[in-house]
Coordinates of C-alpha atoms and ligand atoms in Angstrom, one line a residue:
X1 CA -84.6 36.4 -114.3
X2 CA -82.5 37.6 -112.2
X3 CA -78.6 38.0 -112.3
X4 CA -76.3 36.7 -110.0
X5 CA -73.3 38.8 -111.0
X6 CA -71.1 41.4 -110.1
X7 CA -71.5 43.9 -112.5
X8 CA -70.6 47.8 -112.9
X9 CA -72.3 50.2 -115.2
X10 CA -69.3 52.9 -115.8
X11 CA -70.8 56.1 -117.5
X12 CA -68.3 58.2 -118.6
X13 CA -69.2 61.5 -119.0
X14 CA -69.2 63.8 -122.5
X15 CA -67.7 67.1 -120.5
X16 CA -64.5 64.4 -119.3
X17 CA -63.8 62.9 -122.7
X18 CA -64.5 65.8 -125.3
X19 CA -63.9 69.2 -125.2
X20 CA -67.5 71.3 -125.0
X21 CA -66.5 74.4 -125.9
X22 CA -64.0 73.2 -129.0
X23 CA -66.7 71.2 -131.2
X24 CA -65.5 67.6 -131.9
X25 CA -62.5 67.0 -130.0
X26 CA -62.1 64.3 -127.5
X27 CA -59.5 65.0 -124.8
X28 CA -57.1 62.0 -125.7
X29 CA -55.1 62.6 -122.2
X30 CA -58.1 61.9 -119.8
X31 CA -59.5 59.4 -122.5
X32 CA -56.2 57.6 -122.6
X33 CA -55.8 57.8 -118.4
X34 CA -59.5 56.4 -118.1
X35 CA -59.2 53.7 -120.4
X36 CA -55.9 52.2 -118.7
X37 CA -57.7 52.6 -115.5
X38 CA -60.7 50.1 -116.8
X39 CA -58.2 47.8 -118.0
X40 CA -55.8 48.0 -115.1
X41 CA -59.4 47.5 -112.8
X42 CA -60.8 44.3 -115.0
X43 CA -57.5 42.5 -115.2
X44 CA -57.2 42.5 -111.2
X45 CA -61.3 41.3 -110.7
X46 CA -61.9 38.7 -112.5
X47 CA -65.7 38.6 -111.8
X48 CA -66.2 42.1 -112.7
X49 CA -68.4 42.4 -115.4
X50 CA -68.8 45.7 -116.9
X51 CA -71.3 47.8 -119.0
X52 CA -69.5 51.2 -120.4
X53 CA -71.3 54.1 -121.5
X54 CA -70.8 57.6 -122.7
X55 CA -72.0 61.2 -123.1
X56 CA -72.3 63.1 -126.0
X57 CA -70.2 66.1 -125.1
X58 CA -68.9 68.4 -127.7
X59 CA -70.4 66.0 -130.2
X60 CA -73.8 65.3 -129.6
X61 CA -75.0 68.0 -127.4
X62 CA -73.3 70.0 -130.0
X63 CA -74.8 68.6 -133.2
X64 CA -78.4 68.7 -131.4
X65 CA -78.2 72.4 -129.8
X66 CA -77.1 73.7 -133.3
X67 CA -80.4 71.9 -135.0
X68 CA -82.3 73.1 -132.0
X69 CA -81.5 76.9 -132.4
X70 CA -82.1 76.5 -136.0
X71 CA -84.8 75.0 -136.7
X72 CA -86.6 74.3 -133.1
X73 CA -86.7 70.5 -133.4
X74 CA -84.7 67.4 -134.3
X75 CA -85.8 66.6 -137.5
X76 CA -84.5 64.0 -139.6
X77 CA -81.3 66.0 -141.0
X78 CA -80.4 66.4 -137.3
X79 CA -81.0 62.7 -136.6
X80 CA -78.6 62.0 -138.8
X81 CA -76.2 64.0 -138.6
X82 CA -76.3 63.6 -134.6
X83 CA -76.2 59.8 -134.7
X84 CA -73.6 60.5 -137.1
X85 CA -71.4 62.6 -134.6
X86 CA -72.0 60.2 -131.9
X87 CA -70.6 57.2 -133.6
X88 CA -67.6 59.1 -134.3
X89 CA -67.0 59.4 -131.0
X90 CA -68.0 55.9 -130.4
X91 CA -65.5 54.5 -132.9
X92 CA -62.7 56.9 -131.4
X93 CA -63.3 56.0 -127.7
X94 CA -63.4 51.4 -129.0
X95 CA -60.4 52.6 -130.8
X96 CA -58.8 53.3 -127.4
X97 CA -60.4 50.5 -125.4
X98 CA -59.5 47.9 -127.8
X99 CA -55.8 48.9 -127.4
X100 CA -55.1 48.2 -123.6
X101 CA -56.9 45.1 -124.6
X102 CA -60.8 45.0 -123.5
X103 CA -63.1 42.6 -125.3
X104 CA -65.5 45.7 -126.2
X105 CA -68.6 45.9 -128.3
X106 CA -70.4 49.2 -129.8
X107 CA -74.0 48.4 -129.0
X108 CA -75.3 51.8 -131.1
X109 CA -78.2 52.8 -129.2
X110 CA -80.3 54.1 -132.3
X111 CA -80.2 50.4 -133.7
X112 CA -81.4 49.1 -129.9
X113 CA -83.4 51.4 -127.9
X114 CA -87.2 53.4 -129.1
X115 CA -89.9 55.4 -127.4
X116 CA -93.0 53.6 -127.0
X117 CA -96.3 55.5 -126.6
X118 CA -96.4 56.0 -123.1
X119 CA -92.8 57.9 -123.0
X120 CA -91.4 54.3 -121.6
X121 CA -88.0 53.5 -123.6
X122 CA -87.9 49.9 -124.6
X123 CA -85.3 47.9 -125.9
X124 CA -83.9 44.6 -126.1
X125 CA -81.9 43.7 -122.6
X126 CA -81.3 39.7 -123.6
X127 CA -78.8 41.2 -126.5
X128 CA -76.8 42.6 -123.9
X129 CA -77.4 39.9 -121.1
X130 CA -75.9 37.4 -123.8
X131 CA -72.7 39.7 -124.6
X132 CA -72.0 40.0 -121.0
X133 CA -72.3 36.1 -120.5
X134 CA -70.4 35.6 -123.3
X135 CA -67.3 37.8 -122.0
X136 CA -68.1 41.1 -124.0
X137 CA -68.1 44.5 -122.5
X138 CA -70.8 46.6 -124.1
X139 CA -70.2 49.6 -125.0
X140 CA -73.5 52.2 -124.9
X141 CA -73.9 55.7 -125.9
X142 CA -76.2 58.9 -125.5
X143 CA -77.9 58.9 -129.3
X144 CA -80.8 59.8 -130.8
X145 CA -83.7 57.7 -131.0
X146 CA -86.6 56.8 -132.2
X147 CA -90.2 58.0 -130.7
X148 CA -93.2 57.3 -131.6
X149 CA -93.5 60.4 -133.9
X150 CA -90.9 62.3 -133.6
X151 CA -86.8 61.9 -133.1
X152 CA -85.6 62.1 -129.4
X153 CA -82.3 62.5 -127.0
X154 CA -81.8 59.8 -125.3
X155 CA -79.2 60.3 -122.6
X156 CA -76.5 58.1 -121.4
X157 CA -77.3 58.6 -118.2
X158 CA -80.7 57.3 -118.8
X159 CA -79.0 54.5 -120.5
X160 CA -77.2 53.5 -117.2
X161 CA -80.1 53.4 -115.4
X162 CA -82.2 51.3 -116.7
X163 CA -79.5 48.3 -117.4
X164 CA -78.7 49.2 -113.6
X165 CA -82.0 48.1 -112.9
X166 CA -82.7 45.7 -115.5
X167 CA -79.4 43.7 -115.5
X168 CA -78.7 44.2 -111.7
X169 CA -75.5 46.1 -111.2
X170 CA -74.0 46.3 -108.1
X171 CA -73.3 50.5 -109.2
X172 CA -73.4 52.9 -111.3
X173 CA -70.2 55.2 -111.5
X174 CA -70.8 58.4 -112.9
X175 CA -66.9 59.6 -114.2
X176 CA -67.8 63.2 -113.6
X177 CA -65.9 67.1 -114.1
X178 CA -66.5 67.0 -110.5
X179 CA -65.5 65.5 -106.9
X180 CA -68.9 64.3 -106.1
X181 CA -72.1 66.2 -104.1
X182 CA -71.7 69.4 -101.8
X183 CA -73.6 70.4 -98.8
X184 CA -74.2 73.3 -101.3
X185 CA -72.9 74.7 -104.8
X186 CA -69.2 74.6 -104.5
X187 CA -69.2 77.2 -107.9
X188 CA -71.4 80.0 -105.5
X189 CA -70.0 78.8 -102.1
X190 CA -66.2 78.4 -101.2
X191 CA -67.2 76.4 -97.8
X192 CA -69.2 73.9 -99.8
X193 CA -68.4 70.6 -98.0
X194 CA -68.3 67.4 -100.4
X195 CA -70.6 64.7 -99.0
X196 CA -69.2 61.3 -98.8
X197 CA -72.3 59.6 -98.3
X198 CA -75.9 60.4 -99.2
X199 CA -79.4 58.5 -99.2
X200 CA -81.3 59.4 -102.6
X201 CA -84.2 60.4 -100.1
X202 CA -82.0 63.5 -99.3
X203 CA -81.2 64.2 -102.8
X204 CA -84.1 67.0 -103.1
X205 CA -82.2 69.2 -100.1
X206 CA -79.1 69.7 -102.1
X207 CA -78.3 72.4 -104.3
X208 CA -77.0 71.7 -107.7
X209 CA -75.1 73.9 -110.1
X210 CA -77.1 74.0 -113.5
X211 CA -75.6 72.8 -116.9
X212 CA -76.1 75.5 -119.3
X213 CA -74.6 73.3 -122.2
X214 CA -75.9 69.8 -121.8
X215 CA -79.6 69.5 -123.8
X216 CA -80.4 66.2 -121.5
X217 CA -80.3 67.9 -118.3
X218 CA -78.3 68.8 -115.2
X219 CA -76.6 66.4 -112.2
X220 CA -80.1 67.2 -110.3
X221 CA -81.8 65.6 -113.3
X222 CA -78.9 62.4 -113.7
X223 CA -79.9 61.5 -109.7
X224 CA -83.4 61.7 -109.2
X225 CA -83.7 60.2 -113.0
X226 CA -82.7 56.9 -110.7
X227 CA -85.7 57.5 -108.4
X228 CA -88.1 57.6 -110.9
X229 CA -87.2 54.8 -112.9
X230 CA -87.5 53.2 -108.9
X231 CA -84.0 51.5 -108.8
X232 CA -83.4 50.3 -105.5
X233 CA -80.2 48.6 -103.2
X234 CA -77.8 49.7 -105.6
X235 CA -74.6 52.2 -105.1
X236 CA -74.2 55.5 -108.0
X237 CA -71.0 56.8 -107.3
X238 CA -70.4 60.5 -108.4
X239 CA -66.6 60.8 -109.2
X240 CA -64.2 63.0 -110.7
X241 CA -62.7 61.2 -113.8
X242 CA -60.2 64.3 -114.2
X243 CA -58.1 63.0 -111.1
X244 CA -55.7 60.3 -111.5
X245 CA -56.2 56.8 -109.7
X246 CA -60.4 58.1 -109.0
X247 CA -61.5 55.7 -111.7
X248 CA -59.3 52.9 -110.8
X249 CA -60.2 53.0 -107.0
X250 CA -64.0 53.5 -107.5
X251 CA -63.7 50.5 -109.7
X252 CA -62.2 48.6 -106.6
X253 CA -64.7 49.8 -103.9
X254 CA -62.5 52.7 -101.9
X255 CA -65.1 54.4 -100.1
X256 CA -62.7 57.4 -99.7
X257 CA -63.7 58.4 -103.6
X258 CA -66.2 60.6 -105.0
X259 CA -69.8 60.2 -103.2
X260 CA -71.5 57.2 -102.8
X261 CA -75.9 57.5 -103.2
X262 CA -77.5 54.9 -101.6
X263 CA -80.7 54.1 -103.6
Ligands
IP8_1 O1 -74.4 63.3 -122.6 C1 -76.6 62.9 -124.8 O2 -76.0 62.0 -123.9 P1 -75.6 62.4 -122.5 C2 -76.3 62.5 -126.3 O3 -75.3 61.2 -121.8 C3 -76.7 63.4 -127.3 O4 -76.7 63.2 -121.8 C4 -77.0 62.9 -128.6 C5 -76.9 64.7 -127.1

């Protein structure tokens, strides 16, 4: 089925909310901005509905590097003590949410989401079709999951995409360390122009800046995830969540923000 709604998956990124090179510390500042920004956003659109999720960060992509370098793999210690940080975080960032007042729900996605056999990721969408019709905003995470023998990362970016594509959103706005897409890497090349507007055909051209940190991959990897999971006719905003008001106005549609992909 097919939903009539206007809904916005909002995925706010781990390097905006925590601190990645101080283990464990969300940035309470930009957390408190962003969460005031949703609120302010959902209380002047009524028929918004909205679908939050998160990176991991300092905390997740922490926990997981350290097991990684250790002892090559995630084994069960590091599944729990990863699914461990990330609900720490979790709890921290509801805490904030349900103070300016949103209706919010932790949808853990260890308890929800599993790798099937054929790398697909299943999970059960009519659990959060029914929160959204009921008025909740779901709250998703980057976690580890379950595969079919073994424990993987699954990112929050992935996350976004499919409920994008199975619940059909409107767009996906990525809250980013950064103002959008360049014509090339703005961290090699002072004259990098930001692009406003891009098809996700032209993805491939651009040049991206690699994520050293980040175990689930770089903003190369976040975009073209979208064309391989084949979401089409939707809007992915890139924006910078660090700048006040970007969150706020994406929420309301001003073109002049971040850049808009056109899937
Ligand atoms: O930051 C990764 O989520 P992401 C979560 O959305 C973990 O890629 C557990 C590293």
């Amino acid at each position: 089925m097919r939903y009539n709604w206007y809904l916005k998956v909002v995925k706010l990124g781990g390097s905006v909310i925590t601190l990645k090179d101080m283990p464990m510390t969300i940035r309470y500042d930009v957390v408190k901005q962003l969460v005031s920004e949703l609120a302010d956003a959902v209380k002047g659109l009524p028929d918004l509905k909205l679908v939050i999720i998160h990176g991991g960060g300092g905390f997740g992509h922490y926990v997981v590097r350290k097991c990684l370098s250790s002892s090559g793999r995630i084994d069960s210690m590091c599944f729990s003590e990863t699914s461990y940080a990330m609900t720490l975080l979790n709890t921290s960032l509801l805490k904030e949410l349900l103070g300016v007042g949103l209706p919010v729900v932790s949808i853990p996605p260890h308890t929800v989401f599993k790798a099937e056999v054929d790398g697909r990721v299943s999970y059960d969408k009519n659990l959060i079709i029914e929160y959204l019709v009921r008025g909740l905003i779901p709250v998703l995470y980057g976690d580890v999951v379950l595969g079919v023998d073994s424990f993987l990362v699954l990112s929050g970016d992935t996350i976004a995409w499919l409920l994008a594509k199975d619940l059909n959103a409107h767009e996906i706005i990525f809250v980013t360390d950064v103002d959008g897409l360049f014509d090339k890497d703005p961290k090699k090349y002072s004259d990098a122009r930001l692009l406003k507007y891009v098809r996700a055909d032209e993805l491939v051209n651009l040049e991206f800046s690699q994520s050293e940190y980040d175990v689930t991959g770089s903003m190369m990897f976040k975009l073209m995830e979208g064309l391989k999971h084949g979401v089409k006719g939707i809007n992915v905003r890139v924006v910078n969540g660090l700048v006040k008001g970007n969150l706020y106005k994406s929420l309301h549609g001003n073109s002049s923000i971040g850049t808009v992909i056109k899937y």
